[in-house]
Amino acid sequence: MSAVPIPQPSPQPTGNSTPQLPTSTPKPVSEDQTPVHALKELVARLRREQNKIQDLLMSLGFALRSFNNLNQFLELIPLMAARVTDADGGALVLFQANGKLKLEQMHCHDSHQCQDIRQALETVNTQLSGRHGRSLNMEEMTVLLDREVNHYLGSHTQLFGTAVIVRKTERGRLYVFSRNSDYTWTETREKLLRLIADQTAVAIENDELSAELRKKERLDRELEIGAEIQNQLLPHTYPQIEGLKLAARCQNANRVGGDYYDFISIHPPEWLKRSGTQAQPSRRWCITVGDVMGKGVPAGLIMTMLRGMLRAEVLNGHSPSRILQHLNHAMYQDLDQANRFVTLFYSEYDPSTQVLSYSNAAHNPPLLWQASNQLIQRLDTMGMLIGLDLNSEYEDAQSQLYPGDIILYYTDGFTDASNRKGDRFDEENLIEAFQLACQHYANPQAILDYLFDRVNEFMGPGNDHRDDMTLVVMQVDPHR
């Protein structure tokens, strides 16, 4: 601080001499020129700058919380970045999924600077397109971009940039630039630019999360529709079949599954009714159970296709083995392209004779509990998966049923059910549980409930490692 000049005292008079008076007085120092006032002005200016920056950042934060359109928010970023850092302009460049760069938004006081940055991006994209070998990683792309932008802006322009990082991945660059030779890149300006880049990253991530949420909601709705359609395709009530009692349940691992069961009434064909060579034929019933390999929506779609084709094929009045053969021919191409297969056990019950005719396409053989000796027999024939071989052959077989006999149709989700130790429920445990249920319960519904209780108890509570599970229990009326 410079000292204020102070007047020096005059020599004391001697004798009778007259004292000498000063001819003039010193001028007072202007208050506007004092160092204290200059310091006050500096503090006030810094405070105004700080308030301006705070207002800008608060506005940007408000826009981040309330925006509905990402592009509208990104328009503010280069402008805000330039203002809070006192730069001439700013630019936001984002990396695209195709490996290219996109100038998302830009703010420039000088149109030539905008043109220089656009030219730099075009050069980088041209270089990226010309690469026929290994593509650049993010770090290499950033170095290339910084180099080209610096090159086109020239040495007379100072350039500063920072990364826009979304989910730990660099997704772009935020630049500010200035042609002022006295411009310095301070730690405060660096922090402010980093703060705006972070808000940009939050906006991009929020927009992507919102898009993912909308997609998930749309998929959830589609799954709900698929589950509703599939639920409508499975039997809701048991048909009234003379001399039979039925119970069935399909429990999908997901909302849409690949398990299938059905009861189809088989009316005698008209040509057989009109022929006078034999007694009037009776109506038979198809009881079938199937499983599409896999689960979820793809398996559910194939299950729906299987149901339609099987119901159409049953109307032709062919034998069970011929029906499976025709079904394999009809579905082979679609299943082969989808890399999926179907197992199916097809059976027909004749109430007049109590004979069950059946053929198996590699499905889990149903279990027949014979009431007369309380022994269990597996119902099986040779046959390949549907969709595995176009020329697969299938066999026919028959079983004579008697009052009290019980048949259990099931899918492999039941025997493949595992507990937390990794042990499978397997066929042996199912046979044991089925044997016990047949000895102690008098109707199919009670048997079905008992078997589901047993497998759920085996898996334990909260065990999500399960497949689609289906059971059909058919009992010949013991009082018939």
C-alpha angles and dihedrals in degrees: 000000000000116000122245110242113252122202116250117231119253121239114272115258120249128212119344094333118136116247115251115235122210113261095218142011124234116260115247117249112254114249089226090062099051119111090230091060092046089053090050090052091050092051091047091049092049090049091051090050091048092050090048091052092047091050091049093049092046090052091050091049090050090050090050092053096046107032120118097181121057094203092056090052094047090054088069097051103080091042093050092044092053095047099047091048095041090237128149094241149337140219135199116209121185129196114236128220090245091061094257131118126242126199096223100181138347139190121194135166088201119053090208090063091054090050091049092053092047089051090051092053092048089052093050093048090049090052091048092050091051093057110102096173132051115354120235121260121227095266093051092046091051092052091049093048094048091049095051095045090050090048096052096042090052134217092290091068124070113219129195127178142176135192125260102219120194119182092346092307125109106239101172149329132266114207135189123186138185136188093200107117090208093054112120127194103230130187090249093055091047091053092048092051090047090051092054091046089053091051088050089053091050091052092050092047093047090051092050092047090050090051091049090049092051090048091049091049090050092049091046090053091048089050090050090052090047091049091049092050092047091047089054091052095056116078113271095190133028116250119242101250117179110252096002137104119199141193128173141172134180116197112187122207088217131023089269120040144178101233118110137187131166147174113214126184111227112204117196112260116258094244090058092048091052096048114098095203098095144018118289107282120238127230115265131201130226116219110184139166128189144171130209111213107251130020141244128050099334091052090045092054092051090047089055090050091048092053094052095047094046094050090051092048094049090062091066092071097230126151118271093256092050091049091054091047092052091045090053091052092048096048101033099094095046093046093046092053091047091047090230136121138203131221115203137177111199122191138169124205123204109203092197095059101020088229120147114207116192149163129196131218097197094294124144104280112247117243120240116203109200112213094203096064101009091235127139123232127189115229108216145144134182115271142130130240115280108256096023101093126013092213098048116147124212133201134225125225137170137207127196110225127206135197112291095021114138128202123198117203114190144163127235092254085080098053093036092055108123136198127224091275091059095250116144124228087225131180095284092061090044092052091049093049092044092050092051093046093051091052096049107030127065103202138044096244093057090048092050093049091049093052093049090048090052095051093044090050089049093052094046130223119309094014108148096178097102140119131216109295126201132176130182118185118194122185128187106227105262091207096055 
